[in-house]
mmCIF file of C-alpha atoms in Angstrom:
data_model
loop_
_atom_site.group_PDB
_atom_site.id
_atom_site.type_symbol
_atom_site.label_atom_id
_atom_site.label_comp_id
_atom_site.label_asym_id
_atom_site.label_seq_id
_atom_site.Cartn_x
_atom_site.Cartn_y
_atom_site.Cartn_z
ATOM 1 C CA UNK A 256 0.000 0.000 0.000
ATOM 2 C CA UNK A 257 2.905 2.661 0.143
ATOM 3 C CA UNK A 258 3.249 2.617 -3.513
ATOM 4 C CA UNK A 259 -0.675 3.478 -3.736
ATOM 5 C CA UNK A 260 -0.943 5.982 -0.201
ATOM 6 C CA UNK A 261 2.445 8.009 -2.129
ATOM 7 C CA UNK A 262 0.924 8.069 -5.954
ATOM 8 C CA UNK A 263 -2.397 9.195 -4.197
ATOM 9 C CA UNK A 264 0.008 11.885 -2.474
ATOM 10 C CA UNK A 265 1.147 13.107 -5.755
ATOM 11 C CA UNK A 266 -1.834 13.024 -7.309
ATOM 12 C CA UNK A 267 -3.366 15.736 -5.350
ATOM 13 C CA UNK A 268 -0.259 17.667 -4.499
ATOM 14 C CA UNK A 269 0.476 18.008 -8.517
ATOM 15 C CA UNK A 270 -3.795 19.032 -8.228
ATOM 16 C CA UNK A 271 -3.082 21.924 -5.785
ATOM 17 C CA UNK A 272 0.458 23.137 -7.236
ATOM 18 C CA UNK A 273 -1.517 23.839 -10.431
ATOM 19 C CA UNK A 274 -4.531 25.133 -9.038
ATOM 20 C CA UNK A 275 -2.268 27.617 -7.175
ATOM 21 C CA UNK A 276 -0.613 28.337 -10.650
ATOM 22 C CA UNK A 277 -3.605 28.287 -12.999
ATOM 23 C CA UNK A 278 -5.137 30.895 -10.753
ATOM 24 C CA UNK A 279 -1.814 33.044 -10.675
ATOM 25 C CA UNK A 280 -1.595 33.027 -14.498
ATOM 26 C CA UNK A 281 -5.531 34.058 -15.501
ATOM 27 C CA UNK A 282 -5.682 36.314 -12.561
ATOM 28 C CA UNK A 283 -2.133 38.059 -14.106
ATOM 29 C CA UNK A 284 -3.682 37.826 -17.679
ATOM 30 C CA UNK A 285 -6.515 39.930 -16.469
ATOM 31 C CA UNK A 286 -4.940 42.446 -14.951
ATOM 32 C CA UNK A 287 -2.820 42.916 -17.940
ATOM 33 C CA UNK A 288 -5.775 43.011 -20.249
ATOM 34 C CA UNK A 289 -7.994 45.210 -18.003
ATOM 35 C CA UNK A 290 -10.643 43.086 -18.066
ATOM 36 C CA UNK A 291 -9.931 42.943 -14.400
ATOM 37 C CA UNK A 292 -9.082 45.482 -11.015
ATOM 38 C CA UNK A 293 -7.534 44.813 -8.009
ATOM 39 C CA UNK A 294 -11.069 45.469 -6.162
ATOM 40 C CA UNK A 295 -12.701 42.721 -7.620
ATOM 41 C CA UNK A 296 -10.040 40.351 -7.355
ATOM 42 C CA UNK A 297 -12.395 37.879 -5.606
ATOM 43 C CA UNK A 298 -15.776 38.506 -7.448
ATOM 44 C CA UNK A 299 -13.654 37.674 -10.679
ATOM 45 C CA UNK A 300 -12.413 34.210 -9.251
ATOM 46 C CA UNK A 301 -15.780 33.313 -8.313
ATOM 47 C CA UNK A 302 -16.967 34.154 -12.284
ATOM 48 C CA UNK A 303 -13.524 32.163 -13.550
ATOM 49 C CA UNK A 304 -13.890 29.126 -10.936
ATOM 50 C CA UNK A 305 -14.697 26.780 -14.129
ATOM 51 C CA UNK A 306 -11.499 28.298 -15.949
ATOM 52 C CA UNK A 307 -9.420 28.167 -13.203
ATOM 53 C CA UNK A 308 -10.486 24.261 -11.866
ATOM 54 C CA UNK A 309 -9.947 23.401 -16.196
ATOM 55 C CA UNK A 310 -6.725 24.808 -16.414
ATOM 56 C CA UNK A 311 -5.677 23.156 -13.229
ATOM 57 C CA UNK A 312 -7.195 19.613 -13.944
ATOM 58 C CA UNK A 313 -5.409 19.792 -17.444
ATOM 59 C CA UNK A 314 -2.080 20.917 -16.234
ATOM 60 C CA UNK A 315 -1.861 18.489 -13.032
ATOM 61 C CA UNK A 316 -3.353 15.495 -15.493
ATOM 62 C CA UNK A 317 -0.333 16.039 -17.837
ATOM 63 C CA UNK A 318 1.970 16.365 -14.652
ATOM 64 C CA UNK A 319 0.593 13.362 -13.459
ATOM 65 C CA UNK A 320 0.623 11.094 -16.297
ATOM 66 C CA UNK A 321 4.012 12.097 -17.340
ATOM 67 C CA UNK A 322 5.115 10.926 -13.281
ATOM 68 C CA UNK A 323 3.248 7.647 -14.171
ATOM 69 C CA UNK A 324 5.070 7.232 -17.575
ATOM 70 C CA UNK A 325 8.680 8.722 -16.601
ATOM 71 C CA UNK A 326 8.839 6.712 -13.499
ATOM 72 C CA UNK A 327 7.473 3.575 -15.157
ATOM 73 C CA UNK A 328 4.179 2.846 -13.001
ATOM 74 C CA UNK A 329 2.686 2.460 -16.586
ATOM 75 C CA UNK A 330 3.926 1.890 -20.279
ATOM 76 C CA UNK A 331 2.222 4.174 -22.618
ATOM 77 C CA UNK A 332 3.258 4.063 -26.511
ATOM 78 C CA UNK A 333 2.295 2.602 -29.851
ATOM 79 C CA UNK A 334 2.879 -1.011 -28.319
ATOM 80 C CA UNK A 335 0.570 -0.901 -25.613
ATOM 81 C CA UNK A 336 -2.523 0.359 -27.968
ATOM 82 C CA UNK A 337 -1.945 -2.722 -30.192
ATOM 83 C CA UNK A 338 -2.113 -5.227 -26.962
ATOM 84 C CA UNK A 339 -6.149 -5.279 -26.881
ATOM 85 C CA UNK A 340 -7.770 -6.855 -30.209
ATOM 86 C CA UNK A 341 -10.323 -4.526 -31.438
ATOM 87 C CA UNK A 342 -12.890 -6.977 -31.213
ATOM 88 C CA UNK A 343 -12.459 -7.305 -27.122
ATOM 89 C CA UNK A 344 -12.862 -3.101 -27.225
ATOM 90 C CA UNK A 345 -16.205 -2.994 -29.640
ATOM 91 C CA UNK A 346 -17.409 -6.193 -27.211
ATOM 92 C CA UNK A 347 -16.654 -4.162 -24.003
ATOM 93 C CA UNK A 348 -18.671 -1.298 -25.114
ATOM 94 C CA UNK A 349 -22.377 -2.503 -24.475
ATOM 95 C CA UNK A 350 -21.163 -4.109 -21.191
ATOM 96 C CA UNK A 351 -20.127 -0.667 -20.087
ATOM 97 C CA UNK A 352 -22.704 1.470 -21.534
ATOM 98 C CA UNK A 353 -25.377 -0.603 -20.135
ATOM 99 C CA UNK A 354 -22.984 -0.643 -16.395
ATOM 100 C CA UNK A 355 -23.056 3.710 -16.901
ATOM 101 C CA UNK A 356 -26.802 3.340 -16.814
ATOM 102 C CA UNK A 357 -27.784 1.237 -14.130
ATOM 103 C CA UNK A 358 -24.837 3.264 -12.064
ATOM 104 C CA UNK A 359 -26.655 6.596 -13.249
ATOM 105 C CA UNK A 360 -30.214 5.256 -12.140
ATOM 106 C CA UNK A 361 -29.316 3.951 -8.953
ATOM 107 C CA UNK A 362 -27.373 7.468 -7.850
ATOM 108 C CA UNK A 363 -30.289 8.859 -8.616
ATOM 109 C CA UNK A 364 -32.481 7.000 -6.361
ATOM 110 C CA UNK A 365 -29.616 7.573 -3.499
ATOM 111 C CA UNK A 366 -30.192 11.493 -3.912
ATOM 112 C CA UNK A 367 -26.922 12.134 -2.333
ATOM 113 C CA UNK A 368 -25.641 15.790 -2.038
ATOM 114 C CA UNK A 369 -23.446 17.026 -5.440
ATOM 115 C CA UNK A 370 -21.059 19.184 -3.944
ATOM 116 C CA UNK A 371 -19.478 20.109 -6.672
ATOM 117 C CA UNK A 372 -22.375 20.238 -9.153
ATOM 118 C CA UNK A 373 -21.752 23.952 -9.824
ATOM 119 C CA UNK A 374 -18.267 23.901 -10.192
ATOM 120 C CA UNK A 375 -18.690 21.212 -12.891
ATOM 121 C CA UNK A 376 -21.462 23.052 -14.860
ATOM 122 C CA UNK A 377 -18.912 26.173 -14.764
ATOM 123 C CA UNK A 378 -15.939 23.956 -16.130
ATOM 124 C CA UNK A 379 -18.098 22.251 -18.855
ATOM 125 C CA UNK A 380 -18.910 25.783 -20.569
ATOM 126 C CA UNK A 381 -15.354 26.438 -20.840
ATOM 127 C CA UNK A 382 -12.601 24.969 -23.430
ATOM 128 C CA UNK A 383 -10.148 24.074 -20.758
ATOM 129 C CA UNK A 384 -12.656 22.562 -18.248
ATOM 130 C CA UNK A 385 -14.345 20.706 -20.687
ATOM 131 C CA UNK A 386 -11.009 18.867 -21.809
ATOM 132 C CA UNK A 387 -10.220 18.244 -18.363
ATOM 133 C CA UNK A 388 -13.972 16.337 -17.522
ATOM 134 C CA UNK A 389 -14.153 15.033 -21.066
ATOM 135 C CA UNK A 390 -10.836 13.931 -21.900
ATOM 136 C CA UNK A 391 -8.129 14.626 -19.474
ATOM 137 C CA UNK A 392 -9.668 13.177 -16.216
ATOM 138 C CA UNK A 393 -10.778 9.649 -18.022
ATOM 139 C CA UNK A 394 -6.810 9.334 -19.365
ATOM 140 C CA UNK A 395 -5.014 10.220 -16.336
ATOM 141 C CA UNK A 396 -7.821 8.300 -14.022
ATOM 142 C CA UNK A 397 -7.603 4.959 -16.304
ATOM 143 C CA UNK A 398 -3.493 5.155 -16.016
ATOM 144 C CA UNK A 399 -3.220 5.812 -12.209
ATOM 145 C CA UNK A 400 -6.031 3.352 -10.536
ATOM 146 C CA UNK A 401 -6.459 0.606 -13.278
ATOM 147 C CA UNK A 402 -3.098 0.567 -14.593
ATOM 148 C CA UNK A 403 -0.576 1.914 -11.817
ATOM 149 C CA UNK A 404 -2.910 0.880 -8.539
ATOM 150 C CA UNK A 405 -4.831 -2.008 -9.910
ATOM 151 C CA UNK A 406 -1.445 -3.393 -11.730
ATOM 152 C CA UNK A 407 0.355 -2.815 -8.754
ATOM 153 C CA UNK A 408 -1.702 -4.737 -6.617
ATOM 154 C CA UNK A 409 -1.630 -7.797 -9.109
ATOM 155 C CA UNK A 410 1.296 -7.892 -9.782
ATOM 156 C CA UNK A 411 2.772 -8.047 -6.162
ATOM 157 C CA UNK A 412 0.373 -11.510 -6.381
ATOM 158 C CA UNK A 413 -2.807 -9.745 -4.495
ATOM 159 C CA UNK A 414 -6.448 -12.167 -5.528
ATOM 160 C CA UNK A 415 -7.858 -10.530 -8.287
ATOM 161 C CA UNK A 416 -11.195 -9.750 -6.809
ATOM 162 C CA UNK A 417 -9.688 -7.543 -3.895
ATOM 163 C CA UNK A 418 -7.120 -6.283 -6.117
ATOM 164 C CA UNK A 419 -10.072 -4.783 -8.173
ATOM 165 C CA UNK A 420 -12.219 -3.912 -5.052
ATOM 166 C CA UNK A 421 -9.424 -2.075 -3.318
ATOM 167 C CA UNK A 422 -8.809 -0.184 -6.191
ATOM 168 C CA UNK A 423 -12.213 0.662 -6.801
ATOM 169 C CA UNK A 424 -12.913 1.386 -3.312
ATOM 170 C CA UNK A 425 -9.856 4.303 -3.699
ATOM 171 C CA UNK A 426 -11.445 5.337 -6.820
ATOM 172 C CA UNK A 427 -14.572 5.870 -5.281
ATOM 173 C CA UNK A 428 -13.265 7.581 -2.182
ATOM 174 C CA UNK A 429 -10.969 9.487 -4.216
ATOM 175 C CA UNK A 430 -13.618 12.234 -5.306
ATOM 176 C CA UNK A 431 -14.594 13.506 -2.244
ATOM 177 C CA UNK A 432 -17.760 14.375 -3.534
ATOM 178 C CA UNK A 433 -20.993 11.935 -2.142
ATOM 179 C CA UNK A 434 -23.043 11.740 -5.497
ATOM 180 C CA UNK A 435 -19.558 10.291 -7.080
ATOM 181 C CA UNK A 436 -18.906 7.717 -4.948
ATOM 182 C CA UNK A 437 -21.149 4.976 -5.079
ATOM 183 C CA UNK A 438 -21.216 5.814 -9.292
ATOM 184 C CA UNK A 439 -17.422 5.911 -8.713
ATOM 185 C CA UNK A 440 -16.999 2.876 -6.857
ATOM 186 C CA UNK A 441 -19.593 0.764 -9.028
ATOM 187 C CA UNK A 442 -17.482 1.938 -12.143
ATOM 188 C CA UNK A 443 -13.991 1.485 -10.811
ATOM 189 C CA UNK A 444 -15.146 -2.423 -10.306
ATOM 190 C CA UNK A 445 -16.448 -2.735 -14.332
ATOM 191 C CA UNK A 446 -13.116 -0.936 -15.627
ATOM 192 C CA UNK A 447 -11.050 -2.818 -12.833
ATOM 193 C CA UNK A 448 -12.314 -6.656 -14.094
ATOM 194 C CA UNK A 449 -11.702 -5.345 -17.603
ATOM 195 C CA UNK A 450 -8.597 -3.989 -16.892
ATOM 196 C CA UNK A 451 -7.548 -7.711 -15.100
ATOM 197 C CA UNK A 452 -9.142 -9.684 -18.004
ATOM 198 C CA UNK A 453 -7.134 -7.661 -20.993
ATOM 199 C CA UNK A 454 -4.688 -6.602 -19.291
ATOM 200 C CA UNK A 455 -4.978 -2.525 -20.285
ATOM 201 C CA UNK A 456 -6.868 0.414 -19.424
ATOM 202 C CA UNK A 457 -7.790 0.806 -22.920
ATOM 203 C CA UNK A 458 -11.631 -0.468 -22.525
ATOM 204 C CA UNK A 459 -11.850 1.598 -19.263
ATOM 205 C CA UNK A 460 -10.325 4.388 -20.598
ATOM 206 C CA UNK A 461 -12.980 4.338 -23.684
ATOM 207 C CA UNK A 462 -16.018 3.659 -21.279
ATOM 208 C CA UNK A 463 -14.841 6.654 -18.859
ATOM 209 C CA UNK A 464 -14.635 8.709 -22.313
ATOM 210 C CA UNK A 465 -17.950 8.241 -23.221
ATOM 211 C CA UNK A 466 -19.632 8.741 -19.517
ATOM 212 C CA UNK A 467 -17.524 11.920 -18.804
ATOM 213 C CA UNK A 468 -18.321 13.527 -22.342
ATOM 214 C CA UNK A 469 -22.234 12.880 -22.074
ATOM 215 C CA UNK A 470 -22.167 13.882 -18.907
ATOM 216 C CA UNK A 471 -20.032 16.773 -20.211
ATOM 217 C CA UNK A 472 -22.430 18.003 -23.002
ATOM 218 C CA UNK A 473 -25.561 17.554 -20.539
ATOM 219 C CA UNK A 474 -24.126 19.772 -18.759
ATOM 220 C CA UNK A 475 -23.010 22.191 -21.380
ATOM 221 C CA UNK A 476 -26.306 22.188 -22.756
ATOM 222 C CA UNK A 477 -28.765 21.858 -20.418
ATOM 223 C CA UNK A 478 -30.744 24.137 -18.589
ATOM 224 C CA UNK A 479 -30.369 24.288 -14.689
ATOM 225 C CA UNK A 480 -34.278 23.128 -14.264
ATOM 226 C CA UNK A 481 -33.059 20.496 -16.828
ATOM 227 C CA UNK A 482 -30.297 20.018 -14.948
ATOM 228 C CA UNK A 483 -32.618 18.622 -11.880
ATOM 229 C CA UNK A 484 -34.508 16.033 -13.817
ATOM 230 C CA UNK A 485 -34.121 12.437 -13.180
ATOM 231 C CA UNK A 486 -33.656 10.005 -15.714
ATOM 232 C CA UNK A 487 -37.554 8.832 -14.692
ATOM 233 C CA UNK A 488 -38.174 12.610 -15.046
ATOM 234 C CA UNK A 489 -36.944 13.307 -18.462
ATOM 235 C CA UNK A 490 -38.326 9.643 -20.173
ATOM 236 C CA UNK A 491 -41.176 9.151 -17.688
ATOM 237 C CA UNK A 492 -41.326 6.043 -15.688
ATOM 238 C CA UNK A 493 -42.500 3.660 -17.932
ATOM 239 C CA UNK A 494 -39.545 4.139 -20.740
ATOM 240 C CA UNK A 495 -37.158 4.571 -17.839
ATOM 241 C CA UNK A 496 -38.043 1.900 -16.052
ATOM 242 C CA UNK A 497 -37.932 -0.236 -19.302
ATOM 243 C CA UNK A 498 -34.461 0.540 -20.214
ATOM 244 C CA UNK A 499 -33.221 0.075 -16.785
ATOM 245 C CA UNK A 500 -34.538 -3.692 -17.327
ATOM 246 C CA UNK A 501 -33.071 -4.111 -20.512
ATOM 247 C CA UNK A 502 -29.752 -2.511 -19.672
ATOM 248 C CA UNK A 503 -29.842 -5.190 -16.390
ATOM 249 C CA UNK A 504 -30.052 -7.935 -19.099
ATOM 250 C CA UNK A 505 -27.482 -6.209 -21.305
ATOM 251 C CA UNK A 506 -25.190 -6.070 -18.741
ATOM 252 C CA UNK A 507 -25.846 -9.813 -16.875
ATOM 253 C CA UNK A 508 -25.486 -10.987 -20.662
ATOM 254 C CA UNK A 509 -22.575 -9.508 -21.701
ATOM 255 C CA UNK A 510 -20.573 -9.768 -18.190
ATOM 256 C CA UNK A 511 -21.153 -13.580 -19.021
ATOM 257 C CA UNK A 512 -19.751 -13.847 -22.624
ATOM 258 C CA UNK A 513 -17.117 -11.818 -22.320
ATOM 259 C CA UNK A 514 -16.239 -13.762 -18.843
ATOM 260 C CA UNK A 515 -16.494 -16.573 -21.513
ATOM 261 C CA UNK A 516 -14.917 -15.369 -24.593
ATOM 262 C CA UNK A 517 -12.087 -12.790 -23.502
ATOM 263 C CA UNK A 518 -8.955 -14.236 -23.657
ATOM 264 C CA UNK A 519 -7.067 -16.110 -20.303
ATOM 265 C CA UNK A 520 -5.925 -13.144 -17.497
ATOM 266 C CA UNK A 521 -2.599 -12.120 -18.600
ATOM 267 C CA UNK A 522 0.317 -12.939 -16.093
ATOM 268 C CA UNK A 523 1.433 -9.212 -14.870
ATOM 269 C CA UNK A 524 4.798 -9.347 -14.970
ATOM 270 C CA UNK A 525 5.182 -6.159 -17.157
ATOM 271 C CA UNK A 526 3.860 -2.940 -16.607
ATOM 272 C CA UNK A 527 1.105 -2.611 -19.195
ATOM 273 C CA UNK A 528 -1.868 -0.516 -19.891
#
């Protein structure tokens, strides 16, 4: 666990150093540009929150992942995209669409406080924060917990099964936020089997893709009444309620072939993603 308590460490002290800087650097453009006064200094950081918290994310993820890569937690080049057939990524899709659903449902029914809801609307209508939900978060969450964390814990001969619920357990704690935690956790065990059955992050790292940019442009383009709706609010129970059903049998079905059908656990010896 020292390897995962000190990557953890870095992980949020390469989260504030940027903050800290990402702040520094709009708050000096402003002044420059006059588009802000020394009076106002705090009003405008409220109105910039979603540029700042972007910049930062995008700046500590490429900190971060180049830590993971330098320092060889991870592999990450033209080899490591070639490990996973195609066919085991297109196959992994409906397991993990259909998982994002149920997850999505079920956090709804738990009603839990969104702390940082508003934040997260604010970063989505911005260039940098949306890169940093859409894109940056999925590539630099996928490297550290599946393939640094999760890898780690395999390969030092950890049981699969707590190997993948530690790891998701840290994922889930990891946001700090009590609406993403249970959708965390339940997600971090999906990406976590299929990151112990192929051996890479690559299927995780698509899946967390498409959640974060839906969730992303719902954000971007919703209205904040919208924005309050349940998925049994938008549909209306009866659809709702139906495609919860199917996407239970989707995701019982597929779990089962692709249990079935994807190739033996890989021995982790090397570092892969």
């Amino acid at each position: 666990m020292k390897q995962t308590i000190k990557l953890i460490f870095y992980y949020f002290a390469y989260q504030l150093l940027f903050t800290f800087l990402a702040g520094g650097i709009l708050t000096v453009a402003s002044l420059m540009d006059g588009t802000m006064d020394l009076e106002n200094l705090s009003y405008e950081a409220g109105r910039n929150v979603g540029l700042t918290t972007g910049l930062a994310m995008v700046l500590s993820g490429l900190a971060m992942t180049w830590h993971l890569v330098h320092y060889r937690y991870v592999a990450f080049n033209k080899e490591t995209w070639r490990q996973v057939p195609l066919k085991n990524i297109l196959l992994s899709i409906p397991f993990i669409v259909s998982a994002l659903f149920i997850s999505s449902m079920l956090t709804e029914v738990m009603d839990l406080p969104n702390l940082m809801e508003e934040t997260f609307i604010q970063m989505s209508h911005s260039v940098a924060g949306f890169i940093s939900l859409a894109i940056m978060a999925p590539l630099v969450e996928e490297l550290l917990f599946r393939g640094a964390i999760e890898g780690h814990f395999l390969r030092r001969g950890m049981r699969p099964k707590y190997a993948i619920l530690v790891s998701a357990l840290i994922f889930g704690i990891i946001h700090l936020n009590p609406m993403q935690i249970p959708f965390a956790f339940f997600i971090g065990l999906i990406f976590g089997w299929l990151y112990w059955r192929t051996g890479s992050v690559i299927p995780g790292m698509i899946g967390h893709f498409l959640n974060n940019t839906v969730a992303s442009l719902v954000m971007l383009f919703s209205t904040p009444e919208e924005m309050k709706q349940t998925t049994v609010d938008y549909l209306g129970a009866g659809p709702a309620y139906a495609l919860f059903a199917l996407a239970v049998v989707v995701f019982i079905g597929m779990f089962f072939y692709l249990n079935k059908n994807l190739p033996a656990a890989p021995e982790y010896v090397e570092k892969t993603v």
